[in-house]
Short mmCIF file of C-alpha atoms and ligand atoms in Angstrom, two decimals:
data_model
loop_
_atom_site.label_atom_id
_atom_site.label_comp_id
_atom_site.label_asym_id
_atom_site.label_seq_id
_atom_site.Cartn_x
_atom_site.Cartn_y
_atom_site.Cartn_z
CA MET A 629 64.10 -117.58 15.53
CA GLY A 630 62.92 -119.59 18.57
CA MET A 631 65.75 -121.22 20.43
CA ALA A 632 66.54 -123.29 23.48
CA SER A 633 66.14 -121.12 26.50
CA SER A 634 68.34 -122.74 29.09
CA TRP A 635 70.92 -125.51 29.38
CA ILE A 636 70.32 -127.93 32.22
CA ASP A 637 71.85 -131.31 32.97
CA GLY A 638 73.83 -131.43 29.75
CA ALA A 639 70.99 -130.63 27.37
CA PRO A 640 69.09 -127.69 25.93
CA VAL A 641 65.71 -127.11 27.54
CA THR A 642 62.81 -124.95 26.57
CA THR A 643 61.47 -123.56 29.80
CA ALA A 644 57.87 -122.52 30.40
CA GLY A 645 58.41 -118.83 31.20
CA ALA A 646 57.35 -115.88 29.06
CA THR A 647 59.05 -115.37 25.71
CA HIS A 648 61.87 -112.87 25.57
CA THR A 649 63.17 -111.27 22.37
CA VAL A 650 66.85 -110.49 22.03
CA ILE A 651 67.18 -107.14 20.26
CA ASN A 652 70.08 -105.94 18.12
CA PRO A 653 70.80 -102.48 19.55
CA ALA A 654 72.27 -101.34 16.23
CA ASP A 655 68.95 -101.51 14.38
CA GLY A 656 66.27 -102.48 16.88
CA ASN A 657 65.60 -105.75 15.04
CA ALA A 658 64.86 -109.04 16.76
CA VAL A 659 67.84 -111.42 16.87
CA ALA A 660 66.36 -114.39 18.73
CA GLU A 661 63.45 -115.39 20.88
CA TYR A 662 63.60 -117.65 23.86
CA ALA A 663 61.49 -118.67 26.83
CA LEU A 664 62.60 -117.35 30.19
CA ALA A 665 63.49 -119.74 32.98
CA GLN A 666 61.45 -119.76 36.16
CA PRO A 667 62.54 -120.28 39.76
CA ALA A 668 61.68 -124.00 39.44
CA ASP A 669 64.22 -124.23 36.59
CA VAL A 670 66.83 -122.70 38.90
CA ASP A 671 66.07 -125.46 41.41
CA ARG A 672 66.51 -128.10 38.69
CA ALA A 673 69.77 -126.58 37.52
CA VAL A 674 71.16 -126.39 41.06
CA ALA A 675 70.09 -129.98 41.74
CA SER A 676 71.79 -131.06 38.54
CA ALA A 677 74.99 -129.22 39.51
CA ARG A 678 74.84 -130.79 42.98
CA ALA A 679 74.47 -134.28 41.52
CA ALA A 680 77.34 -133.74 39.08
CA LEU A 681 79.71 -132.30 41.68
CA PRO A 682 81.27 -135.46 43.18
CA GLY A 683 82.20 -136.87 39.78
CA TRP A 684 83.76 -133.65 38.49
CA ALA A 685 85.45 -132.71 41.78
CA GLY A 686 86.75 -136.27 41.99
CA ALA A 687 88.20 -136.31 38.47
CA THR A 688 91.94 -135.91 38.27
CA PRO A 689 93.34 -132.51 37.36
CA ALA A 690 94.56 -134.06 34.10
CA GLU A 691 91.06 -135.28 33.25
CA ARG A 692 89.56 -131.84 33.91
CA SER A 693 92.36 -130.18 31.98
CA ALA A 694 91.75 -132.37 28.92
CA VAL A 695 88.07 -131.38 28.73
CA LEU A 696 88.86 -127.68 29.14
CA ALA A 697 91.64 -127.82 26.54
CA LYS A 698 89.19 -129.40 24.11
CA LEU A 699 86.67 -126.66 24.93
CA ALA A 700 89.31 -124.06 24.04
CA ARG A 701 89.83 -125.74 20.67
CA LEU A 702 86.09 -125.98 19.97
CA ALA A 703 85.54 -122.36 20.98
CA ASP A 704 88.37 -121.31 18.69
CA GLU A 705 86.81 -123.27 15.82
CA ALA A 706 83.43 -121.66 16.60
CA THR A 707 84.91 -118.14 16.47
CA SER A 708 82.77 -116.91 13.60
CA ASP A 709 79.54 -118.09 15.28
CA LEU A 710 80.55 -116.59 18.62
CA VAL A 711 81.49 -113.30 16.96
CA ALA A 712 78.18 -113.19 15.07
CA GLU A 713 76.17 -113.83 18.24
CA GLU A 714 78.15 -111.35 20.31
CA VAL A 715 77.91 -108.59 17.71
CA SER A 716 74.18 -109.07 17.12
CA GLN A 717 73.16 -109.19 20.77
CA THR A 718 75.42 -106.37 22.06
CA GLY A 719 76.04 -104.19 19.00
CA LYS A 720 79.77 -104.20 19.66
CA PRO A 721 81.94 -103.58 16.58
CA VAL A 722 82.90 -106.75 14.74
CA ARG A 723 86.57 -105.73 14.94
CA LEU A 724 86.42 -105.70 18.74
CA ALA A 725 84.56 -109.01 18.97
CA THR A 726 86.96 -110.65 16.49
CA GLU A 727 90.19 -109.31 17.94
CA PHE A 728 89.35 -109.03 21.63
CA ASP A 729 86.21 -110.72 22.98
CA VAL A 730 86.45 -114.10 21.33
CA PRO A 731 90.23 -114.70 21.15
CA GLY A 732 90.56 -113.33 24.68
CA SER A 733 87.94 -115.81 25.85
CA VAL A 734 89.60 -118.70 24.02
CA ASP A 735 92.95 -117.81 25.58
CA ASN A 736 91.34 -117.66 29.01
CA ILE A 737 89.82 -121.11 28.54
CA ASP A 738 93.22 -122.38 27.44
CA PHE A 739 94.88 -120.80 30.47
CA PHE A 740 92.50 -122.55 32.87
CA ALA A 741 92.99 -125.85 31.08
CA GLY A 742 96.62 -125.50 32.19
CA ALA A 743 95.87 -124.01 35.60
CA ALA A 744 93.66 -127.00 36.44
CA ARG A 745 96.90 -128.98 36.86
CA HIS A 746 98.65 -126.44 39.08
CA LEU A 747 97.31 -126.76 42.59
CA GLU A 748 99.81 -125.18 44.92
CA GLY A 749 100.21 -124.52 48.62
CA LYS A 750 102.52 -124.78 51.57
CA ALA A 751 104.85 -127.78 51.63
CA SER A 752 103.77 -130.79 53.66
CA ALA A 753 106.14 -130.92 56.64
CA GLU A 754 106.55 -131.48 60.37
CA TYR A 755 105.67 -128.00 61.59
CA SER A 756 105.24 -129.63 65.00
CA PRO A 757 107.66 -132.39 66.07
CA ASP A 758 104.74 -134.77 66.56
CA HIS A 759 102.76 -134.22 63.37
CA THR A 760 102.95 -134.06 59.63
CA SER A 761 100.82 -131.26 58.20
CA ALA A 762 99.55 -131.24 54.66
CA ILE A 763 97.41 -128.85 52.65
CA ARG A 764 94.58 -130.07 50.47
CA ARG A 765 92.79 -127.83 48.01
CA GLU A 766 89.23 -128.88 47.39
CA ALA A 767 86.51 -127.56 45.12
CA VAL A 768 84.23 -125.12 46.93
CA GLY A 769 81.22 -126.94 45.49
CA VAL A 770 78.26 -125.67 43.48
CA VAL A 771 78.91 -122.16 42.19
CA ALA A 772 76.14 -119.72 41.26
CA THR A 773 77.33 -117.16 38.72
CA ILE A 774 75.59 -114.01 37.51
CA THR A 775 77.05 -112.00 34.62
CA PRO A 776 76.40 -108.67 32.85
CA TRP A 777 75.68 -107.78 29.22
CA ASN A 778 78.77 -105.77 28.30
CA TYR A 779 81.15 -108.65 27.51
CA PRO A 780 78.78 -111.63 27.76
CA LEU A 781 81.19 -114.34 26.61
CA GLN A 782 84.28 -113.01 28.37
CA MET A 783 82.46 -112.44 31.65
CA ALA A 784 81.02 -115.95 31.52
CA VAL A 785 84.44 -117.44 30.77
CA TRP A 786 86.15 -115.45 33.52
CA LYS A 787 83.75 -116.94 36.08
CA VAL A 788 83.01 -120.40 34.74
CA LEU A 789 86.49 -121.54 33.73
CA PRO A 790 88.34 -121.14 37.04
CA ALA A 791 85.37 -122.79 38.76
CA LEU A 792 85.48 -125.77 36.39
CA ALA A 793 89.27 -125.97 36.63
CA ALA A 794 88.95 -126.12 40.43
CA GLY A 795 86.46 -129.01 40.20
CA CYS A 796 83.32 -127.01 40.97
CA SER A 797 80.02 -127.35 39.15
CA VAL A 798 78.28 -124.19 37.98
CA VAL A 799 74.89 -122.63 37.36
CA ILE A 800 75.25 -119.39 35.41
CA LYS A 801 72.66 -116.73 34.70
CA PRO A 802 73.69 -114.39 31.89
CA ALA A 803 71.99 -111.01 31.48
CA GLU A 804 68.48 -111.52 30.12
CA ILE A 805 69.24 -109.37 27.07
CA THR A 806 72.48 -111.19 26.07
CA PRO A 807 72.17 -114.96 26.66
CA LEU A 808 73.36 -116.26 23.28
CA THR A 809 77.10 -116.81 23.68
CA THR A 810 76.73 -118.22 27.20
CA LEU A 811 74.34 -120.87 25.86
CA THR A 812 76.78 -121.61 23.05
CA LEU A 813 79.61 -121.95 25.58
CA ALA A 814 77.59 -124.57 27.48
CA ARG A 815 76.89 -126.49 24.27
CA LEU A 816 80.57 -126.44 23.29
CA ALA A 817 81.57 -127.56 26.79
CA SER A 818 79.22 -130.48 26.45
CA GLU A 819 80.72 -131.38 23.06
CA ALA A 820 84.15 -131.16 24.68
CA GLY A 821 83.12 -133.90 27.10
CA LEU A 822 82.04 -131.93 30.15
CA PRO A 823 79.73 -134.30 32.05
CA PRO A 824 76.02 -133.38 32.23
CA GLY A 825 75.19 -131.03 35.10
CA VAL A 826 78.67 -129.63 35.57
CA LEU A 827 77.74 -126.44 33.69
CA ASN A 828 74.13 -125.24 33.59
CA VAL A 829 72.74 -122.02 32.13
CA VAL A 830 69.47 -120.48 33.32
CA THR A 831 68.27 -117.48 31.38
CA GLY A 832 65.99 -114.79 32.73
CA SER A 833 65.92 -111.48 34.49
CA GLY A 834 67.84 -110.59 37.60
CA ALA A 835 64.70 -109.86 39.56
CA ASP A 836 63.40 -113.43 39.39
CA VAL A 837 65.97 -115.93 38.07
CA GLY A 838 68.97 -113.93 39.35
CA SER A 839 67.63 -113.46 42.84
CA ALA A 840 66.46 -117.09 43.03
CA LEU A 841 69.99 -118.20 42.15
CA ALA A 842 71.86 -115.74 44.38
CA GLY A 843 69.73 -116.67 47.37
CA HIS A 844 69.60 -120.41 46.68
CA ALA A 845 70.17 -122.48 49.81
CA ASP A 846 71.87 -125.35 47.99
CA VAL A 847 74.71 -123.53 46.26
CA ASP A 848 78.05 -123.11 48.02
CA MET A 849 79.29 -119.88 46.48
CA VAL A 850 77.93 -116.91 44.54
CA THR A 851 80.10 -115.03 42.05
CA PHE A 852 78.83 -111.89 40.41
CA THR A 853 79.93 -109.37 37.82
CA GLY A 854 77.79 -106.28 37.38
CA SER A 855 76.88 -103.01 38.99
CA THR A 856 77.72 -102.09 42.58
CA PRO A 857 74.12 -101.76 43.85
CA VAL A 858 73.04 -105.11 42.41
CA GLY A 859 76.26 -106.75 43.64
CA ARG A 860 75.41 -105.69 47.16
CA ARG A 861 71.92 -107.14 46.83
CA VAL A 862 73.41 -110.39 45.58
CA MET A 863 75.83 -110.46 48.51
CA ALA A 864 72.97 -109.86 50.94
CA ALA A 865 71.00 -112.75 49.41
CA ALA A 866 74.03 -115.06 49.69
CA ALA A 867 74.74 -113.89 53.24
CA VAL A 868 71.42 -115.32 54.41
CA HIS A 869 73.02 -118.74 53.96
CA GLY A 870 76.55 -117.63 54.80
CA HIS A 871 77.72 -118.49 51.29
CA ARG A 872 81.09 -117.41 49.98
CA THR A 873 80.84 -114.50 47.53
CA GLN A 874 83.04 -112.86 44.97
CA LEU A 875 82.04 -109.53 43.41
CA GLU A 876 83.37 -107.71 40.34
CA LEU A 877 81.54 -104.39 40.32
CA GLY A 878 81.58 -100.95 38.78
CA GLY A 879 84.49 -98.61 38.18
CA LYS A 880 85.38 -94.99 37.51
CA ALA A 881 88.98 -95.28 36.42
CA PRO A 882 91.34 -92.31 36.76
CA PHE A 883 93.70 -91.54 33.89
CA VAL A 884 96.50 -89.37 35.27
CA VAL A 885 98.65 -87.43 32.80
CA PHE A 886 101.76 -85.92 34.40
CA ASP A 887 103.49 -82.91 32.82
CA ASP A 888 106.40 -85.02 31.51
CA ALA A 889 104.09 -87.49 29.71
CA ASP A 890 104.28 -88.26 26.01
CA LEU A 891 101.23 -86.18 25.12
CA ASP A 892 100.44 -87.99 21.85
CA ALA A 893 100.55 -91.35 23.63
CA ALA A 894 98.27 -90.03 26.37
CA ILE A 895 95.76 -88.65 23.86
CA GLN A 896 95.70 -91.92 21.87
CA GLY A 897 95.44 -93.88 25.10
CA ALA A 898 92.59 -91.76 26.41
CA VAL A 899 90.57 -92.19 23.22
CA ALA A 900 91.04 -95.97 23.14
CA GLY A 901 90.61 -96.29 26.90
CA ALA A 902 87.43 -94.24 27.01
CA LEU A 903 85.74 -95.63 23.92
CA ILE A 904 86.40 -99.36 24.11
CA ASN A 905 83.10 -101.23 23.87
CA THR A 906 81.35 -97.84 23.52
CA GLY A 907 82.62 -97.00 26.98
CA GLN A 908 80.64 -99.89 28.46
CA ASP A 909 83.71 -101.27 30.17
CA CYS A 910 84.20 -101.35 33.93
CA THR A 911 87.86 -100.33 33.57
CA ALA A 912 87.30 -97.67 30.89
CA ALA A 913 89.21 -94.42 31.27
CA THR A 914 86.53 -92.08 32.57
CA ARG A 915 88.29 -89.43 34.66
CA ALA A 916 91.24 -87.79 32.95
CA ILE A 917 93.34 -85.87 35.49
CA VAL A 918 95.78 -83.79 33.49
CA ALA A 919 98.72 -81.58 34.51
CA GLN A 920 97.87 -77.90 34.00
CA PRO A 921 100.59 -77.25 31.35
CA LEU A 922 99.25 -80.07 29.12
CA TYR A 923 95.56 -79.56 29.83
CA ASP A 924 94.47 -77.47 26.83
CA ASP A 925 96.47 -79.53 24.33
CA PHE A 926 95.15 -82.77 25.82
CA VAL A 927 91.53 -81.59 25.56
CA ALA A 928 92.04 -80.37 22.00
CA GLY A 929 93.82 -83.57 20.95
CA VAL A 930 91.18 -85.88 22.39
CA ALA A 931 88.37 -83.78 20.87
CA GLU A 932 90.04 -83.95 17.46
CA LEU A 933 90.22 -87.75 17.56
CA PHE A 934 86.74 -88.15 19.08
CA ASP A 935 85.32 -86.20 16.14
CA LYS A 936 86.97 -88.62 13.69
CA VAL A 937 85.57 -91.75 15.31
CA VAL A 938 83.34 -93.73 12.95
CA VAL A 939 80.05 -94.52 14.68
CA GLY A 940 77.79 -96.94 12.84
CA ASP A 941 77.03 -100.46 11.70
CA PRO A 942 78.83 -102.89 14.03
CA GLN A 943 79.08 -105.44 11.21
CA ASP A 944 81.27 -103.08 9.18
CA PRO A 945 84.97 -103.69 9.94
CA ASP A 946 85.60 -99.95 9.50
CA THR A 947 83.25 -99.05 12.34
CA ASP A 948 84.96 -97.86 15.52
CA LEU A 949 81.99 -97.39 17.82
CA GLY A 950 78.78 -99.37 18.01
CA PRO A 951 75.55 -98.42 19.78
CA LEU A 952 74.91 -98.39 23.49
CA ILE A 953 73.25 -101.57 24.71
CA THR A 954 69.63 -100.29 24.82
CA GLN A 955 67.59 -97.17 24.20
CA ALA A 956 67.03 -96.96 27.96
CA HIS A 957 70.76 -97.02 28.62
CA ARG A 958 71.32 -94.33 25.98
CA SER A 959 68.71 -92.15 27.73
CA LYS A 960 70.58 -92.61 31.00
CA VAL A 961 73.92 -91.64 29.42
CA ALA A 962 72.39 -88.68 27.56
CA GLY A 963 70.67 -87.52 30.74
CA MET A 964 73.93 -87.47 32.70
CA VAL A 965 75.70 -85.59 29.89
CA SER A 966 72.88 -83.04 29.57
CA ARG A 967 73.03 -82.28 33.29
CA ALA A 968 76.82 -81.76 33.26
CA PRO A 969 76.78 -78.05 32.24
CA GLN A 970 74.56 -77.24 35.23
CA GLU A 971 77.46 -78.42 37.41
CA GLY A 972 80.08 -76.43 35.48
CA GLY A 973 81.11 -79.04 32.88
CA ARG A 974 81.98 -77.84 29.36
CA ILE A 975 80.86 -80.22 26.60
CA VAL A 976 83.76 -79.96 24.17
CA CYS A 977 82.41 -82.45 21.65
CA GLY A 978 79.70 -85.09 21.36
CA GLY A 979 76.63 -85.09 23.54
CA VAL A 980 74.72 -86.13 20.45
CA ALA A 981 72.48 -89.12 19.81
CA PRO A 982 72.36 -89.72 16.02
CA GLU A 983 68.94 -90.17 14.41
CA GLY A 984 67.82 -93.67 13.50
CA PRO A 985 66.65 -96.87 15.10
CA GLY A 986 69.95 -97.82 16.79
CA SER A 987 70.91 -96.57 20.26
CA PHE A 988 74.03 -94.77 19.03
CA TYR A 989 75.76 -91.96 20.93
CA ARG A 990 78.69 -89.84 19.72
CA PRO A 991 81.97 -89.83 21.69
CA THR A 992 81.63 -87.09 24.26
CA LEU A 993 84.30 -85.05 26.00
CA ILE A 994 83.40 -82.95 29.04
CA ALA A 995 86.12 -80.63 30.34
CA ASP A 996 86.41 -78.48 33.47
CA VAL A 997 84.04 -80.70 35.45
CA ALA A 998 83.64 -80.06 39.16
CA GLU A 999 84.88 -82.70 41.56
CA SER A 1000 81.45 -82.91 43.10
CA SER A 1001 79.64 -83.33 39.76
CA GLU A 1002 77.64 -86.41 38.88
CA VAL A 1003 79.60 -87.12 35.69
CA TRP A 1004 82.87 -87.10 37.66
CA ARG A 1005 81.65 -89.27 40.54
CA ASP A 1006 79.15 -91.78 39.10
CA GLU A 1007 79.58 -94.53 36.54
CA ILE A 1008 78.22 -93.32 33.17
CA PHE A 1009 79.04 -96.50 31.22
CA GLY A 1010 79.06 -94.75 27.86
CA PRO A 1011 81.55 -93.15 25.45
CA VAL A 1012 82.11 -90.17 27.72
CA LEU A 1013 85.44 -88.86 29.02
CA THR A 1014 85.50 -86.20 31.73
CA VAL A 1015 88.58 -84.05 32.35
CA ARG A 1016 90.03 -82.02 35.20
CA SER A 1017 93.43 -80.48 35.75
CA PHE A 1018 95.76 -80.84 38.74
CA THR A 1019 98.29 -78.59 40.37
CA ASP A 1020 100.97 -80.93 41.74
CA ASP A 1021 101.61 -84.66 42.10
CA ASP A 1022 99.93 -84.85 45.50
CA ASP A 1023 96.82 -83.26 44.03
CA ALA A 1024 96.88 -85.71 41.10
CA ILE A 1025 97.00 -88.75 43.37
CA ARG A 1026 94.39 -87.26 45.69
CA GLN A 1027 91.97 -86.71 42.79
CA ALA A 1028 92.67 -90.17 41.38
CA ASN A 1029 91.72 -91.73 44.73
CA ASP A 1030 88.76 -89.45 45.45
CA THR A 1031 86.23 -92.09 44.43
CA LYS A 1032 84.40 -94.92 46.10
CA PHE A 1033 85.49 -97.22 43.26
CA GLY A 1034 88.89 -98.91 42.94
CA LEU A 1035 88.94 -101.14 39.91
CA ALA A 1036 91.63 -99.69 37.65
CA GLY A 1037 93.62 -96.58 36.82
CA SER A 1038 96.55 -95.41 34.78
CA ALA A 1039 99.46 -92.99 35.04
CA TRP A 1040 101.19 -91.39 32.08
CA THR A 1041 104.75 -90.26 32.72
CA ARG A 1042 108.33 -90.77 31.57
CA ASP A 1043 109.64 -90.26 35.11
CA VAL A 1044 110.40 -93.60 36.74
CA TYR A 1045 109.86 -92.22 40.24
CA ARG A 1046 106.45 -90.81 39.40
CA ALA A 1047 105.51 -94.12 37.80
CA GLN A 1048 106.57 -95.98 40.92
CA ARG A 1049 104.67 -93.61 43.15
CA ALA A 1050 101.50 -93.84 41.05
CA SER A 1051 101.63 -97.63 40.95
CA ARG A 1052 101.99 -97.67 44.72
CA GLU A 1053 99.47 -94.99 45.62
CA ILE A 1054 96.61 -95.27 43.13
CA HIS A 1055 94.07 -97.31 45.07
CA ALA A 1056 92.84 -99.80 42.48
CA GLY A 1057 93.11 -103.48 41.58
CA CYS A 1058 95.06 -102.66 38.42
CA VAL A 1059 97.35 -99.74 37.63
CA TRP A 1060 98.69 -99.29 34.12
CA ILE A 1061 101.74 -97.21 33.36
CA ASN A 1062 101.61 -95.49 29.95
CA ASP A 1063 98.70 -97.63 28.83
CA HIS A 1064 95.08 -98.24 29.79
CA ILE A 1065 92.85 -101.32 29.22
CA PRO A 1066 95.09 -104.30 28.29
CA ILE A 1067 94.44 -107.48 30.24
CA ILE A 1068 96.13 -110.85 30.13
CA SER A 1069 94.99 -114.29 31.28
CA GLU A 1070 98.01 -114.81 33.58
CA MET A 1071 97.29 -111.67 35.59
CA PRO A 1072 94.38 -110.96 37.97
CA HIS A 1073 91.47 -108.61 37.43
CA GLY A 1074 89.42 -107.36 40.35
CA GLY A 1075 88.71 -104.29 42.39
CA PHE A 1076 88.92 -102.62 45.77
CA GLY A 1077 86.23 -100.72 47.65
CA ALA A 1078 82.93 -100.28 45.83
CA SER A 1079 84.43 -102.17 42.86
CA GLY A 1080 84.13 -105.42 44.81
CA PHE A 1081 86.59 -108.04 45.96
CA GLY A 1082 88.17 -111.22 44.74
CA LYS A 1083 89.85 -111.84 41.42
CA ASP A 1084 88.92 -112.99 37.94
CA MET A 1085 91.55 -114.43 35.56
CA SER A 1086 94.96 -115.81 36.59
CA GLN A 1087 95.92 -118.35 39.24
CA TYR A 1088 94.44 -115.99 41.83
CA SER A 1089 90.93 -116.59 40.51
CA LEU A 1090 91.42 -120.35 40.77
CA GLU A 1091 91.91 -119.74 44.50
CA GLU A 1092 88.42 -118.21 44.72
CA TYR A 1093 86.90 -121.57 43.85
CA LEU A 1094 89.07 -123.72 46.12
CA SER A 1095 88.80 -124.36 49.83
CA ILE A 1096 91.97 -124.94 51.79
CA LYS A 1097 91.98 -127.91 54.12
CA HIS A 1098 94.70 -128.61 56.66
CA VAL A 1099 95.31 -132.30 57.39
CA MET A 1100 97.39 -132.83 60.56
CA SER A 1101 98.56 -136.39 61.23
CA ASP A 1102 100.08 -137.66 64.43
CA ILE A 1103 103.46 -139.28 63.77
CA THR A 1104 104.25 -140.48 67.32
CA GLY A 1105 101.75 -143.30 67.76
CA VAL A 1106 101.63 -142.38 71.46
CA ALA A 1107 98.32 -142.55 73.32
CA GLU A 1108 99.27 -140.15 76.10
CA LYS A 1109 100.47 -137.19 74.06
CA ASP A 1110 102.59 -134.47 75.54
CA TRP A 1111 100.11 -131.69 74.88
CA HIS A 1112 97.31 -133.51 76.79
CA ARG A 1113 98.95 -132.12 79.96
CA THR A 1114 97.58 -128.71 79.08
CA VAL A 1115 94.05 -130.11 79.39
CA PHE A 1116 94.22 -132.87 81.98
CA THR A 1117 96.73 -134.75 84.07
CA LYS A 1118 96.55 -138.33 85.22
CA ARG A 1119 95.89 -138.39 88.93
P1 NAP B 2440 73.64 -105.19 36.55
O1 NAP B 2440 72.43 -104.43 36.24
O2 NAP B 2440 74.18 -105.13 37.93
O3 NAP B 2440 73.34 -106.70 36.14
C1 NAP B 2440 74.31 -107.71 36.24
C2 NAP B 2440 73.62 -109.04 36.33
O4 NAP B 2440 72.88 -109.10 37.56
C3 NAP B 2440 72.61 -109.31 35.23
O5 NAP B 2440 72.65 -110.66 34.88
C4 NAP B 2440 71.30 -108.96 35.90
O6 NAP B 2440 70.18 -109.59 35.33
C5 NAP B 2440 71.55 -109.50 37.29
N1 NAP B 2440 70.67 -108.98 38.33
C6 NAP B 2440 69.97 -107.82 38.35
N2 NAP B 2440 69.28 -107.72 39.52
C7 NAP B 2440 69.53 -108.83 40.24
C8 NAP B 2440 69.13 -109.30 41.52
N3 NAP B 2440 68.32 -108.60 42.31
N4 NAP B 2440 69.60 -110.49 41.95
C9 NAP B 2440 70.46 -111.21 41.20
N5 NAP B 2440 70.87 -110.81 39.97
C10 NAP B 2440 70.43 -109.63 39.50
O7 NAP B 2440 74.86 -104.77 35.61
P2 NAP B 2440 74.84 -104.60 34.03
O8 NAP B 2440 74.12 -103.34 33.73
O9 NAP B 2440 74.41 -105.86 33.39
O10 NAP B 2440 76.39 -104.44 33.73
C11 NAP B 2440 77.07 -103.24 33.86
C12 NAP B 2440 77.78 -103.15 35.19
O11 NAP B 2440 78.68 -104.23 35.32
C13 NAP B 2440 78.63 -101.91 35.33
O12 NAP B 2440 78.47 -101.37 36.62
C14 NAP B 2440 80.05 -102.42 35.14
O13 NAP B 2440 81.04 -101.62 35.73
C15 NAP B 2440 79.95 -103.76 35.77
N6 NAP B 2440 81.02 -104.63 35.29
C16 NAP B 2440 82.06 -104.92 36.13
C17 NAP B 2440 83.11 -105.73 35.70
C18 NAP B 2440 84.26 -106.04 36.61
O14 NAP B 2440 85.04 -106.93 36.26
N7 NAP B 2440 84.41 -105.40 37.74
C19 NAP B 2440 83.07 -106.26 34.42
C20 NAP B 2440 82.00 -105.97 33.59
C21 NAP B 2440 80.98 -105.16 34.04
P3 NAP B 2440 69.29 -108.91 34.16
O15 NAP B 2440 70.11 -107.84 33.55
O16 NAP B 2440 69.03 -110.05 33.27
O17 NAP B 2440 68.06 -108.41 34.81
#
C-alpha cells in the first residue's frame, strides 16, 4: 500500500514526513499510504522548477504542444487507472468519474496542447511615427498551485495545463486526502517527455506544505482553488512577496425558475445541478428561486426525484450519489441542515445520514428558507438544495444577487427577453440559460466577488500564466530625437 509521496525533479520521491493514509469515504477502508512532504521538500521542488524554467520557457510552442498532446493520449490510455484512483480516494460514483472527471480532464489537456501554439496580442505596428511596437508574451515563471479534494484530477489539470502551455514550470500541492491522481498526472507527464522539474508535486496538509508553498519567496505566481477563507490566506501569503495570484473559490449558485419555464426541465436540472459530485461542486445549484405559481409543484417534483436517487457503493454503475468526502464533512453538512428549521426552513426530504461506515448523506430539500438563514447564505457543499419563492422579476434578480459569492447561476425561462436580462444581470462568472453545470474546455470558468478572480480553462486561463511585454524600437536612427525637447533643449 505504501507509495511514492511526492514527485520532484522528474522522479518519485519518498519524503521523510509522517505517514498519511488515504481513506475511501465509501467504506472507511485505507486506499494508500504515503509519507507527507516537509517544508524542505517544498524548497527542493521550487528549486527544481526554477532550474527547469529556462529550458521549458525557451522551448518553441510546437515543442511544448507535442509533449502536452502526448500527455493527453497517455492520460486517455490510463483512463481506467485514473477512474479507479479518483473513485477510491473521493467516493465519487464511477459513472461520474468515467463520463465527466477523466474525459473532461483529457479534453482539457488536449485543448491546452493546441492553445500552446496560439499566442495572440495586438499587431506589431508604428503606433508612433518614430517607433515600431511589438508585444511579447512570456511565461510568468514558477507557478505554485494548490488544489482541493472535490475534483482532484480536473482541478489539477485546470491549473497545471495552461501554466505548462504558457511555458511556466509548476509545483502543485493537491489536498492531503486526495493526492493519487495528481501524482499519476505527473508520472504520465514525465512519460510524455516533460523535462524533469517542469512539473513537481508536493503532498501534505495546507497548514504546513500549502502555506510553505503559497508564501515561498522564489515562486512567481500562486494559483489556488478551494474555499474562500483559505484562498484569502493564500493571497495574503503571496502578497508578502507581491506575487501574482489567481483564486477560484467557493460558490452559492442561484437557480432562478421564472413562471414561463418548462417545469419538468427545471426540476430535472435542479436535481442534477444540486447533486452532482454529492453536491461538492463549487457551481452546484444551491439556491432555487422559484416563481410563486410554480413553487409548490417545483418543490414536490424535486422531492419526488430526490427520494428516488440511489445512494450507495460508488463502484456500482447504478449508483447516483456517493458519500461525502469525510465523516467530518458529513457532520458539518448535517449540522447545517439540522439548524435550518430553527430559522424557518422546512425539510421536505432527506436530512438523513444512512447507517454504516461510509459518510453517506441522503439528498436533502429545504423549502421556505429565510433569506437571512445560514443554509441560504453559506456554502454547504453537500447534496442539499434550498428553495425560496419570488414575487416579480426584479425580486428574482435581487435574490439571485443577494450573496457575497459570484461563481455561477442559471435562469429557466422560455422568454427570450427574460433570458437576456438574467444573463446580463446575474452577477456571476457563468450564467446558464435552461441548464446548470455544463462546462467546456474552450470557455472560461471563474468567479466574481468572494468566488475569486481570474479564469480556469479556455484561452483566458492561458493569459493568467503569461506576462505581456511591450518592445518599442526606434526606427529613425536619429540621436537628437524630437521628444527630447520635452525634457531638455540644447543651449
Ligand atoms: P480548502 O479547505 O480551502 O482547501 C483547498 C486547498 O488548500 C487544499 O489543498 C488545502 O490543503 C489547502 N490549504 C488549506 N489551508 C491552507 C493554507 N493555510 N495555506 C495554503 N494552502 C492551504 O478547500 P476544500 O475543502 O479542499 O475544497 C472545497 C472548496 O473548494 C469549496 O469552497 C469549493 O467551492 C471550492 N472550489 C472552488 C472551485 C472553483 O473553481 N471556484 C472548484 C472546486 C472547489 P489540505 O486540505 O491538504 O489541508
